[in-house]
Amino acid sequence: MTRALTAIVLLAGVAATAHAQVFAEVQAGAAWGSPLVEDSIVNAITVAPQIAPAIGVVVGTRLGERYGIAGRVRWARSNLQRQELGESVTVLPLGVWTGSIVLERSMWRSVSAELQFGAIKYDPAGNADGTVFQDDAPLVATLGLGVRADRPVSERLTVGVHVGYDVHQFDTQSLRSAGFTSGRVTHRISVSVALRWRHPHASP
Amino acid sequence: MHRRSSLLVPLAGAVLVAACEPMTAPVRPTPYDFRLAKSDSVFHWPESAVPVRFYAEPIGRVPEDVTEGLRQWQRQFLYGELSWTLVSDSCDADVVVRMASPEPPDAEPTDDPFRFVCEGLTILPARVTDEDGRTRFSARIELYLNWFPGSDPTDVANCFRVITAHEIGHTLGIFGHSQRPEDLMYPQPAVRLPSSRDRSTIQTLYHLPTDILPWIPPASAAP
């Protein structure tokens, strides 16, 4: 998984360098995720990550006036929580890596929209026995959309706000062994502040 | 440019279609009886009492069998309902596992057919009513293992592995037995691992309110 994420970043980096219209970006914000599992054992049970602090790194290149392509790696970490009868119990700390290719298009002034596709890797911390991650931590495909608004700080530097949405299907071997017959569609929304630096030779 | 941007629309549609797919919850086997006989009370280790502290007497393969039994039971859960730890001092334990007979012969367990050359006994302490009016165990839970002299060492090792896992099921709160021989909690168990019915039973148990609270060691009791 780490190799796949590294490959995405390197590919984007190589592409960016080849065109010499590169940009690099760091993001910091928060990510919310919908429940990974809903079950019923005596009571209704919901298992979902808490709102997580998230950081990201983006390397990309402009493709003409309005388009751009980038590779992005994001990491978020919070506790996975079990909700039952109004009470919340921590199951285990959970990291989530996301590697994606991002296609960007300028829409209006400093606002741009983006389409992203890539993969998510769940990374539970500690002993995962007795949890949905006890047999595996899935690597799953994800598809998403985003919108961002940037404001120039200097000739090469912009600061912006990024709002992203993505969807993937969560499924583990443990859930299958327990009798679940399909994965659960899981939604994530992230909000972050982004600091983008453009290469001196990049197009404006 | 327009052709490129129009690609966004079907892709966004694909995202939304994928987002509408439902998840199917499993159908679980009907649990067998896990309540305490006569009183019909339910006991399980509550969230406030985990990790449950087990002491395994360092004789023969007792620590290994206890560890394996606990791991197998813990793996029947999905949502972090149970955690446990082994402690080196029995005074610090919630559950004490001891060998009641002399040290068993040294042998590694195998996949040979199970032979009944050992036994186990879980002793539940008396129940008392605490200052807050709640029912509570008056002492720690004890589990004793015993083997029959003259038995083949490998048979003894195989037997202890199964019986220890079965008795650990009792210490976790399954106070009844299954009526099906394919379950680990059958009175004379012959399977090594919890079945789907064992799983359903312990999952159900841990999502019910507990009627009995565990014993509080004197050192950690509230003043």
Tab-separated table of C-alpha atoms in Angstrom:
chain	number	residue	atom	x	y	z
A	1	MET	CA	0.000	0.000	0.000
A	2	THR	CA	2.753	2.417	0.937
A	3	ARG	CA	4.389	1.610	-2.397
A	4	ALA	CA	1.149	2.393	-4.259
A	5	LEU	CA	0.790	5.727	-2.513
A	6	THR	CA	4.421	6.547	-3.151
A	7	ALA	CA	3.952	5.638	-6.803
A	8	ILE	CA	1.032	8.050	-7.151
A	9	VAL	CA	3.047	10.882	-5.703
A	10	LEU	CA	6.109	10.057	-7.801
A	11	LEU	CA	4.076	9.793	-11.006
A	12	ALA	CA	2.504	13.150	-10.364
A	13	GLY	CA	5.876	14.551	-9.464
A	14	VAL	CA	7.503	13.223	-12.636
A	15	ALA	CA	4.654	14.544	-14.763
A	16	ALA	CA	4.857	17.883	-13.072
A	17	THR	CA	8.608	18.142	-13.509
A	18	ALA	CA	8.330	17.162	-17.175
A	19	HIS	CA	6.008	20.045	-17.901
A	20	ALA	CA	7.906	22.455	-15.682
A	21	GLN	CA	4.604	24.016	-14.602
A	22	VAL	CA	4.581	22.523	-11.205
A	23	PHE	CA	2.906	23.323	-7.982
A	24	ALA	CA	3.197	21.852	-4.546
A	25	GLU	CA	0.729	22.159	-1.736
A	26	VAL	CA	0.231	21.270	1.870
A	27	GLN	CA	-3.194	20.903	3.405
A	28	ALA	CA	-4.385	20.765	6.977
A	29	GLY	CA	-7.930	20.392	8.160
A	30	ALA	CA	-10.490	17.929	9.390
A	31	ALA	CA	-12.296	14.941	7.936
A	32	TRP	CA	-15.688	13.497	8.813
A	33	GLY	CA	-16.701	10.004	7.804
A	34	SER	CA	-20.088	8.319	7.735
A	35	PRO	CA	-20.493	4.982	9.595
A	36	LEU	CA	-18.376	2.077	8.403
A	37	VAL	CA	-20.794	-0.481	9.797
A	38	GLU	CA	-24.398	-0.545	10.936
A	39	ASP	CA	-25.527	-3.676	12.703
A	40	SER	CA	-28.148	-4.894	15.105
A	41	ILE	CA	-27.288	-7.194	18.021
A	42	VAL	CA	-30.016	-6.725	20.601
A	43	ASN	CA	-29.656	-2.977	19.929
A	44	ALA	CA	-28.802	-0.927	16.878
A	45	ILE	CA	-25.032	-0.501	16.621
A	46	THR	CA	-23.164	2.048	14.561
A	47	VAL	CA	-19.404	2.080	14.098
A	48	ALA	CA	-17.860	5.272	12.751
A	49	PRO	CA	-14.639	7.240	13.017
A	50	GLN	CA	-14.655	10.443	15.011
A	51	ILE	CA	-13.986	13.682	13.197
A	52	ALA	CA	-10.291	13.442	12.445
A	53	PRO	CA	-7.540	15.977	12.025
A	54	ALA	CA	-6.154	15.518	8.531
A	55	ILE	CA	-3.057	16.597	6.682
A	56	GLY	CA	-2.158	16.256	3.035
A	57	VAL	CA	0.543	16.828	0.468
A	58	VAL	CA	-0.148	17.580	-3.181
A	59	VAL	CA	2.228	17.734	-6.133
A	60	GLY	CA	0.897	18.595	-9.563
A	61	THR	CA	1.168	20.473	-12.793
A	62	ARG	CA	-0.971	22.806	-14.830
A	63	LEU	CA	-2.379	21.523	-18.112
A	64	GLY	CA	-3.073	24.665	-20.048
A	65	GLU	CA	-5.001	27.653	-18.800
A	66	ARG	CA	-7.797	25.973	-16.906
A	67	TYR	CA	-6.784	22.428	-16.075
A	68	GLY	CA	-4.395	20.781	-13.701
A	69	ILE	CA	-3.490	17.290	-12.590
A	70	ALA	CA	-1.984	16.327	-9.263
A	71	GLY	CA	-1.162	13.470	-6.972
A	72	ARG	CA	-2.342	13.814	-3.413
A	73	VAL	CA	-1.631	11.858	-0.260
A	74	ARG	CA	-3.737	12.551	2.811
A	75	TRP	CA	-3.661	11.120	6.283
A	76	ALA	CA	-6.278	11.398	8.961
A	77	ARG	CA	-6.370	9.820	12.379
A	78	SER	CA	-9.025	9.565	15.043
A	79	ASN	CA	-10.735	6.952	17.187
A	80	LEU	CA	-13.135	4.436	15.761
A	81	GLN	CA	-16.236	4.644	17.928
A	82	ARG	CA	-19.078	2.243	18.628
A	83	GLN	CA	-22.411	3.947	19.206
A	84	GLU	CA	-25.052	1.957	21.024
A	85	LEU	CA	-28.072	3.132	23.020
A	86	GLY	CA	-26.782	6.686	22.884
A	87	GLU	CA	-23.422	5.774	24.371
A	88	SER	CA	-20.114	5.986	22.600
A	89	VAL	CA	-17.214	3.604	23.211
A	90	THR	CA	-13.773	3.753	21.613
A	91	VAL	CA	-12.966	0.600	19.637
A	92	LEU	CA	-9.432	1.515	18.598
A	93	PRO	CA	-7.377	4.374	17.101
A	94	LEU	CA	-7.709	4.415	13.342
A	95	GLY	CA	-5.542	6.061	10.719
A	96	VAL	CA	-6.742	6.468	7.145
A	97	TRP	CA	-4.382	6.998	4.219
A	98	THR	CA	-5.752	8.275	0.944
A	99	GLY	CA	-3.759	8.418	-2.261
A	100	SER	CA	-5.460	9.981	-5.233
A	101	ILE	CA	-5.058	11.525	-8.625
A	102	VAL	CA	-6.789	14.869	-8.781
A	103	LEU	CA	-8.053	16.559	-11.943
A	104	GLU	CA	-8.587	20.260	-11.428
A	105	ARG	CA	-10.510	22.768	-13.502
A	106	SER	CA	-10.767	26.505	-12.940
A	107	MET	CA	-14.424	27.478	-12.822
A	108	TRP	CA	-14.771	31.111	-11.940
A	109	ARG	CA	-12.158	33.564	-10.794
A	110	SER	CA	-10.231	31.797	-8.050
A	111	VAL	CA	-12.711	28.958	-7.633
A	112	SER	CA	-11.923	25.568	-9.090
A	113	ALA	CA	-13.595	22.178	-9.079
A	114	GLU	CA	-11.834	18.852	-8.915
A	115	LEU	CA	-12.456	15.227	-9.577
A	116	GLN	CA	-10.400	12.702	-7.666
A	117	PHE	CA	-9.924	8.957	-7.839
A	118	GLY	CA	-7.559	6.751	-5.945
A	119	ALA	CA	-7.384	4.382	-3.026
A	120	ILE	CA	-7.958	4.394	0.707
A	121	LYS	CA	-5.971	2.324	3.139
A	122	TYR	CA	-7.260	1.835	6.669
A	123	ASP	CA	-4.517	1.643	9.250
A	124	PRO	CA	-5.769	0.507	12.677
A	125	ALA	CA	-3.340	1.081	15.539
A	126	GLY	CA	-2.554	-1.572	18.123
A	127	ASN	CA	-4.280	-4.892	18.614
A	128	ALA	CA	-7.202	-5.195	16.232
A	129	ASP	CA	-8.475	-8.531	17.615
A	130	GLY	CA	-12.166	-8.361	18.334
A	131	THR	CA	-12.748	-5.598	15.791
A	132	VAL	CA	-13.779	-5.397	12.152
A	133	PHE	CA	-10.063	-5.090	11.292
A	134	GLN	CA	-8.934	-8.340	12.941
A	135	ASP	CA	-8.436	-10.204	9.653
A	136	ASP	CA	-7.475	-7.402	7.320
A	137	ALA	CA	-7.394	-3.645	6.881
A	138	PRO	CA	-8.791	-2.992	3.456
A	139	LEU	CA	-7.353	-1.090	0.536
A	140	VAL	CA	-10.330	0.197	-1.412
A	141	ALA	CA	-10.951	2.356	-4.442
A	142	THR	CA	-12.433	5.776	-3.910
A	143	LEU	CA	-13.986	8.429	-6.102
A	144	GLY	CA	-14.628	11.999	-5.115
A	145	LEU	CA	-15.320	15.592	-5.927
A	146	GLY	CA	-14.000	18.808	-4.493
A	147	VAL	CA	-14.106	22.527	-4.725
A	148	ARG	CA	-11.523	25.065	-3.713
A	149	ALA	CA	-11.102	28.794	-3.560
A	150	ASP	CA	-7.644	30.354	-3.574
A	151	ARG	CA	-6.365	33.764	-2.790
A	152	PRO	CA	-2.888	34.912	-3.812
A	153	VAL	CA	-0.547	35.759	-0.996
A	154	SER	CA	2.434	36.528	-3.197
A	155	GLU	CA	3.466	35.935	-6.791
A	156	ARG	CA	4.099	32.254	-6.162
A	157	LEU	CA	2.057	31.507	-3.118
A	158	THR	CA	-1.676	31.110	-2.668
A	159	VAL	CA	-3.719	30.191	0.328
A	160	GLY	CA	-7.048	28.524	-0.157
A	161	VAL	CA	-9.921	26.644	1.333
A	162	HIS	CA	-10.623	23.158	0.061
A	163	VAL	CA	-13.803	21.170	0.563
A	164	GLY	CA	-13.750	17.564	-0.586
A	165	TYR	CA	-16.193	14.712	-0.758
A	166	ASP	CA	-15.412	11.101	-1.538
A	167	VAL	CA	-17.150	7.780	-1.444
A	168	HIS	CA	-15.922	4.214	-1.140
A	169	GLN	CA	-17.219	0.817	-0.187
A	170	PHE	CA	-16.045	-0.404	3.210
A	171	ASP	CA	-15.712	-4.139	3.610
A	172	THR	CA	-13.485	-6.456	5.610
A	173	GLN	CA	-12.922	-10.173	5.843
A	174	SER	CA	-14.213	-10.142	9.419
A	175	LEU	CA	-17.505	-8.624	8.334
A	176	ARG	CA	-17.840	-11.267	5.628
A	177	SER	CA	-17.041	-14.025	8.124
A	178	ALA	CA	-19.744	-12.637	10.413
A	179	GLY	CA	-22.302	-12.924	7.630
A	180	PHE	CA	-22.353	-9.505	6.015
A	181	THR	CA	-23.008	-10.041	2.338
A	182	SER	CA	-21.950	-6.658	1.015
A	183	GLY	CA	-19.782	-3.753	1.951
A	184	ARG	CA	-21.122	-0.457	3.187
A	185	VAL	CA	-20.949	2.661	1.096
A	186	THR	CA	-19.065	5.184	3.167
A	187	HIS	CA	-18.955	8.911	2.602
A	188	ARG	CA	-16.296	11.325	3.740
A	189	ILE	CA	-16.226	15.079	3.773
A	190	SER	CA	-13.104	17.069	4.427
A	191	VAL	CA	-12.466	20.744	4.925
A	192	SER	CA	-8.935	22.060	4.844
A	193	VAL	CA	-6.769	25.074	4.445
A	194	ALA	CA	-4.314	24.724	1.587
A	195	LEU	CA	-1.061	26.514	0.997
A	196	ARG	CA	0.049	26.240	-2.647
A	197	TRP	CA	3.418	27.149	-4.037
A	198	ARG	CA	3.913	27.520	-7.782
A	199	HIS	CA	7.176	26.910	-9.541
A	200	PRO	CA	8.710	30.147	-10.850
A	201	HIS	CA	8.258	29.016	-14.466
A	202	ALA	CA	4.678	27.904	-14.027
A	203	SER	CA	1.858	29.544	-15.899
A	204	PRO	CA	-0.100	32.088	-13.905
B	1	MET	CA	-12.661	22.385	-23.055
B	2	HIS	CA	-16.403	21.774	-22.986
B	3	ARG	CA	-15.939	18.090	-23.810
B	4	ARG	CA	-13.524	17.693	-20.950
B	5	SER	CA	-15.738	19.431	-18.438
B	6	SER	CA	-18.777	17.421	-19.516
B	7	LEU	CA	-16.954	14.281	-18.302
B	8	LEU	CA	-17.404	15.544	-14.779
B	9	VAL	CA	-21.173	15.079	-14.966
B	10	PRO	CA	-21.321	11.289	-15.594
B	11	LEU	CA	-18.488	10.711	-13.147
B	12	ALA	CA	-20.322	12.681	-10.479
B	13	GLY	CA	-23.404	10.607	-11.313
B	14	ALA	CA	-21.430	7.405	-10.809
B	15	VAL	CA	-20.416	8.639	-7.375
B	16	LEU	CA	-24.037	9.255	-6.430
B	17	VAL	CA	-25.241	5.874	-7.759
B	18	ALA	CA	-22.532	4.076	-5.784
B	19	ALA	CA	-23.582	6.013	-2.704
B	20	CYS	CA	-27.088	4.541	-2.784
B	21	GLU	CA	-26.121	0.867	-2.383
B	22	PRO	CA	-27.375	-0.584	0.927
B	23	MET	CA	-25.467	-2.831	3.338
B	24	THR	CA	-27.001	-6.146	4.358
B	25	ALA	CA	-26.810	-7.038	8.047
B	26	PRO	CA	-26.132	-10.689	8.824
B	27	VAL	CA	-28.665	-13.236	10.014
B	28	ARG	CA	-27.195	-14.800	13.134
B	29	PRO	CA	-27.953	-18.230	14.648
B	30	THR	CA	-30.278	-18.278	17.647
B	31	PRO	CA	-28.191	-18.055	20.832
B	32	TYR	CA	-28.313	-20.837	23.389
B	33	ASP	CA	-28.915	-20.216	27.065
B	34	PHE	CA	-26.246	-18.088	28.703
B	35	ARG	CA	-28.057	-16.881	31.812
B	36	LEU	CA	-27.200	-17.904	35.344
B	37	ALA	CA	-29.370	-20.856	36.298
B	38	LYS	CA	-32.288	-20.213	38.679
B	39	SER	CA	-31.747	-16.446	38.952
B	40	ASP	CA	-31.934	-15.919	35.167
B	41	SER	CA	-29.345	-13.176	35.643
B	42	VAL	CA	-27.014	-11.941	32.931
B	43	PHE	CA	-23.328	-11.329	33.532
B	44	HIS	CA	-20.662	-9.976	31.262
B	45	TRP	CA	-17.597	-7.875	31.829
B	46	PRO	CA	-18.778	-4.285	31.508
B	47	GLU	CA	-16.902	-1.574	29.668
B	48	SER	CA	-15.687	-0.227	33.013
B	49	ALA	CA	-14.008	-3.560	33.844
B	50	VAL	CA	-12.024	-4.187	30.673
B	51	PRO	CA	-9.402	-5.245	30.006
B	52	VAL	CA	-10.306	-8.285	32.052
B	53	ARG	CA	-7.240	-9.401	33.990
B	54	PHE	CA	-6.487	-13.123	33.828
B	55	TYR	CA	-3.902	-14.933	35.886
B	56	ALA	CA	-2.762	-18.250	34.378
B	57	GLU	CA	-0.734	-20.420	36.716
B	58	PRO	CA	2.633	-21.055	35.066
B	59	ILE	CA	2.305	-24.817	35.017
B	60	GLY	CA	2.487	-26.903	31.845
B	61	ARG	CA	0.724	-25.165	28.968
B	62	VAL	CA	-1.803	-23.306	31.113
B	63	PRO	CA	-0.647	-19.795	30.055
B	64	GLU	CA	-0.606	-20.780	26.367
B	65	ASP	CA	-4.033	-22.419	26.522
B	66	VAL	CA	-5.538	-19.475	28.401
B	67	THR	CA	-4.059	-17.020	25.913
B	68	GLU	CA	-5.305	-19.034	22.947
B	69	GLY	CA	-8.753	-19.472	24.478
B	70	LEU	CA	-9.086	-15.759	25.174
B	71	ARG	CA	-7.893	-14.874	21.700
B	72	GLN	CA	-10.452	-17.186	20.134
B	73	TRP	CA	-13.298	-15.745	22.174
B	74	GLN	CA	-12.189	-12.176	21.562
B	75	ARG	CA	-12.187	-12.867	17.841
B	76	GLN	CA	-15.909	-13.614	17.987
B	77	PHE	CA	-16.527	-9.897	18.454
B	78	LEU	CA	-16.454	-7.174	15.845
B	79	TYR	CA	-16.871	-3.950	17.747
B	80	GLY	CA	-14.291	-4.015	20.533
B	81	GLU	CA	-16.668	-5.362	23.179
B	82	LEU	CA	-14.002	-7.385	25.001
B	83	SER	CA	-10.367	-6.925	25.823
B	84	TRP	CA	-8.175	-8.829	28.246
B	85	THR	CA	-4.709	-9.009	29.658
B	86	LEU	CA	-2.610	-11.595	31.452
B	87	VAL	CA	-1.226	-10.548	34.832
B	88	SER	CA	1.666	-12.157	36.655
B	89	ASP	CA	0.233	-11.812	40.155
B	90	SER	CA	-2.994	-13.625	40.995
B	91	CYS	CA	-3.829	-10.867	43.501
B	92	ASP	CA	-4.222	-8.451	40.574
B	93	ALA	CA	-6.528	-10.749	38.617
B	94	ASP	CA	-10.249	-10.745	37.924
B	95	VAL	CA	-10.046	-14.394	36.879
B	96	VAL	CA	-7.573	-16.939	38.236
B	97	VAL	CA	-6.802	-20.100	36.294
B	98	ARG	CA	-5.050	-22.876	38.201
B	99	MET	CA	-4.044	-26.499	37.730
B	100	ALA	CA	-5.794	-28.556	40.402
B	101	SER	CA	-3.750	-31.691	39.767
B	102	PRO	CA	0.010	-32.311	39.564
B	103	GLU	CA	1.895	-30.813	36.633
B	104	PRO	CA	0.682	-32.482	33.440
B	105	PRO	CA	3.041	-34.399	31.153
B	106	ASP	CA	4.917	-32.236	28.692
B	107	ALA	CA	3.482	-32.477	25.179
B	108	GLU	CA	2.479	-30.204	22.345
B	109	PRO	CA	-1.151	-30.273	21.202
B	110	THR	CA	-1.924	-31.834	17.833
B	111	ASP	CA	-4.918	-32.222	15.531
B	112	ASP	CA	-5.488	-35.804	16.722
B	113	PRO	CA	-9.052	-36.752	17.658
B	114	PHE	CA	-10.155	-35.315	20.979
B	115	ARG	CA	-10.175	-37.630	24.016
B	116	PHE	CA	-11.776	-36.762	27.301
B	117	VAL	CA	-8.771	-37.067	29.618
B	118	CYS	CA	-9.150	-33.805	31.501
B	119	GLU	CA	-11.796	-31.603	33.022
B	120	GLY	CA	-12.360	-28.020	34.037
B	121	LEU	CA	-14.447	-26.279	36.620
B	122	THR	CA	-15.351	-22.605	36.779
B	123	ILE	CA	-16.324	-21.412	40.238
B	124	LEU	CA	-18.544	-18.379	40.431
B	125	PRO	CA	-18.359	-16.485	43.710
B	126	ALA	CA	-21.389	-15.662	45.801
B	127	ARG	CA	-23.374	-12.585	44.870
B	128	VAL	CA	-23.804	-9.704	47.245
B	129	THR	CA	-25.637	-6.412	47.162
B	130	ASP	CA	-23.299	-3.446	47.312
B	131	GLU	CA	-23.892	-0.061	48.973
B	132	ASP	CA	-25.597	1.222	45.862
B	133	GLY	CA	-28.020	-1.692	45.797
B	134	ARG	CA	-26.362	-3.375	42.825
B	135	THR	CA	-25.705	-7.093	42.632
B	136	ARG	CA	-22.018	-7.858	42.492
B	137	PHE	CA	-19.749	-10.901	42.711
B	138	SER	CA	-18.109	-11.105	46.133
B	139	ALA	CA	-14.746	-12.380	44.855
B	140	ARG	CA	-12.823	-13.098	41.708
B	141	ILE	CA	-13.846	-15.928	39.374
B	142	GLU	CA	-11.726	-19.081	39.621
B	143	LEU	CA	-11.114	-21.739	37.030
B	144	TYR	CA	-9.559	-25.097	37.890
B	145	LEU	CA	-8.132	-27.626	35.457
B	146	ASN	CA	-7.507	-31.292	36.147
B	147	TRP	CA	-6.182	-34.210	34.115
B	148	PHE	CA	-6.545	-37.946	34.529
B	149	PRO	CA	-3.263	-39.723	35.445
B	150	GLY	CA	-2.126	-42.433	33.068
B	151	SER	CA	-3.429	-40.606	29.995
B	152	ASP	CA	-1.385	-40.123	26.871
B	153	PRO	CA	0.513	-36.778	27.126
B	154	THR	CA	-0.649	-35.607	23.697
B	155	ASP	CA	-4.256	-36.428	24.555
B	156	VAL	CA	-3.886	-34.387	27.731
B	157	ALA	CA	-2.502	-31.404	25.804
B	158	ASN	CA	-5.313	-31.654	23.232
B	159	CYS	CA	-7.913	-31.951	25.962
B	160	PHE	CA	-6.627	-28.960	27.940
B	161	ARG	CA	-6.687	-26.771	24.856
B	162	VAL	CA	-10.399	-27.470	24.319
B	163	ILE	CA	-11.493	-27.537	27.952
B	164	THR	CA	-9.645	-24.318	28.776
B	165	ALA	CA	-11.343	-22.526	25.881
B	166	HIS	CA	-14.708	-23.904	27.010
B	167	GLU	CA	-14.207	-22.789	30.610
B	168	ILE	CA	-13.036	-19.360	29.499
B	169	GLY	CA	-16.416	-19.073	27.812
B	170	HIS	CA	-17.942	-19.491	31.274
B	171	THR	CA	-15.633	-16.886	32.816
B	172	LEU	CA	-16.724	-14.408	30.150
B	173	GLY	CA	-20.354	-14.827	31.140
B	174	ILE	CA	-21.764	-17.807	29.256
B	175	PHE	CA	-23.159	-19.584	32.299
B	176	GLY	CA	-25.279	-22.062	30.331
B	177	HIS	CA	-24.452	-24.755	27.807
B	178	SER	CA	-25.280	-25.430	24.205
B	179	GLN	CA	-27.270	-28.534	23.312
B	180	ARG	CA	-25.324	-29.026	20.079
B	181	PRO	CA	-22.050	-30.949	19.962
B	182	GLU	CA	-20.656	-28.704	17.214
B	183	ASP	CA	-20.497	-25.808	19.694
B	184	LEU	CA	-17.553	-25.176	22.008
B	185	MET	CA	-19.985	-24.608	24.874
B	186	TYR	CA	-21.507	-28.085	24.554
B	187	PRO	CA	-21.173	-29.781	27.980
B	188	GLN	CA	-18.620	-32.278	26.641
B	189	PRO	CA	-16.946	-30.148	23.991
B	190	ALA	CA	-15.033	-31.773	21.195
B	191	VAL	CA	-14.394	-28.776	18.933
B	192	ARG	CA	-11.433	-26.452	19.361
B	193	LEU	CA	-12.951	-23.201	18.194
B	194	PRO	CA	-16.140	-21.282	18.909
B	195	SER	CA	-18.877	-21.994	16.352
B	196	SER	CA	-21.174	-19.475	14.708
B	197	ARG	CA	-23.719	-20.221	17.443
B	198	ASP	CA	-21.087	-19.633	20.131
B	199	ARG	CA	-20.338	-16.350	18.378
B	200	SER	CA	-23.959	-15.330	18.224
B	201	THR	CA	-24.405	-16.231	21.894
B	202	ILE	CA	-21.489	-14.209	23.229
B	203	GLN	CA	-22.288	-11.276	20.960
B	204	THR	CA	-25.865	-11.228	22.230
B	205	LEU	CA	-24.676	-11.516	25.825
B	206	TYR	CA	-22.338	-8.538	25.520
B	207	HIS	CA	-25.063	-6.297	24.114
B	208	LEU	CA	-27.471	-6.925	26.973
B	209	PRO	CA	-27.303	-4.967	30.212
B	210	THR	CA	-25.450	-6.947	32.865
B	211	ASP	CA	-27.403	-7.814	36.019
B	212	ILE	CA	-24.297	-8.735	37.993
B	213	LEU	CA	-21.227	-6.552	38.336
B	214	PRO	CA	-17.730	-7.983	38.793
B	215	TRP	CA	-15.930	-8.048	42.084
B	216	ILE	CA	-13.927	-4.965	42.997
B	217	PRO	CA	-10.562	-5.825	44.542
B	218	PRO	CA	-10.156	-4.161	47.960
B	219	ALA	CA	-7.269	-1.972	46.770
B	220	SER	CA	-9.343	-0.383	44.010
B	221	ALA	CA	-12.644	-0.251	45.889
B	222	ALA	CA	-14.122	3.183	46.360
B	223	PRO	CA	-13.448	4.679	49.806
